Amino acid sequence: MPDLSVTTADGREMNVSQLLQEKNLVVLNFWFENCIWCQKEFPAMELGYQQYKDHVEILAVNPIDGAENVSAFAESSSYSFP
């Protein structure tokens, strides 16, 4: 897979190749705001992240809704993965 860089809702730049130097696994989850199934899986992803965050990074990538909407969703949620 080609390397991937993303900007998080809080403005941090995250790069998959750099994350893989720190973690064993990077999970890329592509979602959008109106996807009901996407939002239903977030609680399970959070549980997994809390249990394995020393070894696994989860990046929830939303290329559709724009930075403002993604930031608002991130601020209103209790999810700790970027």
C-alpha positions as MATLAB code, in Angstrom:
seq = 'MPDLSVTTADGREMNVSQLLQEKNLVVLNFWFENCIWCQKEFPAMELGYQQYKDHVEILAVNPIDGAENVSAFAESSSYSFP';
ca = [
       0.000    0.000    0.000;
       1.301    3.469   -0.764;
       2.043    5.563    2.289;
      -0.872    7.696    3.464;
      -0.866   10.961    5.376;
      -3.982   12.406    6.974;
      -4.753   15.519    8.977;
      -6.808   14.861   12.100;
      -9.752   16.948   13.274;
      -7.445   18.679   15.751;
      -4.928   19.539   13.008;
      -2.267   16.875   13.629;
      -0.582   15.307   10.599;
      -0.475   11.514   10.857;
       1.494    9.311    8.494;
       0.865    5.555    8.266;
       4.529    4.647    7.781;
       5.511    6.641   10.879;
       2.688    5.119   12.919;
       3.874    1.634   11.935;
       7.234    2.422   13.516;
       5.411    2.860   16.846;
       2.487    0.420   16.515;
       2.011   -3.119   15.189;
      -1.107   -2.291   13.177;
      -2.875    0.718   11.681;
      -6.595    0.368   10.954;
      -7.959    2.762    8.316;
     -11.693    3.287    8.633;
     -13.269    5.312    5.829;
     -16.600    6.843    6.838;
     -18.957    9.753    6.184;
     -21.342   11.665    8.403;
     -24.649   10.243    7.144;
     -23.496    6.612    7.078;
     -25.552    4.881    9.754;
     -23.433    1.711    9.612;
     -20.254    3.751    9.990;
     -21.557    5.379   13.155;
     -22.804    2.039   14.540;
     -19.309    0.557   14.336;
     -17.598    3.459   16.141;
     -18.473    2.224   19.688;
     -16.921   -1.199   18.925;
     -13.877    0.498   17.423;
     -13.526    2.589   20.592;
     -13.652   -0.520   22.801;
     -10.959   -2.179   20.689;
      -8.866    0.970   20.670;
      -9.015    1.288   24.460;
      -7.949   -2.328   24.858;
      -5.150   -2.347   22.250;
      -4.085    1.294   21.797;
      -0.510    0.520   22.818;
      -0.216   -1.732   19.751;
      -2.908   -0.516   17.333;
      -3.757    2.885   15.865;
      -7.165    3.565   14.345;
      -7.553    6.377   11.828;
     -11.155    7.263   11.006;
     -10.799    8.962    7.617;
     -13.616   11.101    6.238;
     -12.758   12.496    2.793;
     -16.329   13.648    2.050;
     -17.799   15.902    4.737;
     -15.166   18.609    5.069;
     -12.938   19.609    7.972;
     -15.566   21.719    9.744;
     -18.155   18.902    9.906;
     -15.552   16.306   10.899;
     -14.242   18.596   13.657;
     -17.782   19.163   14.958;
     -18.420   15.399   14.990;
     -15.093   14.740   16.771;
     -15.827   17.392   19.407;
     -19.322   16.061   20.054;
     -18.226   12.428   20.362;
     -16.385   10.626   23.114;
     -14.162    8.607   20.773;
     -10.479    8.787   21.584;
      -9.058    7.448   18.306;
      -8.132   10.047   15.680;
];
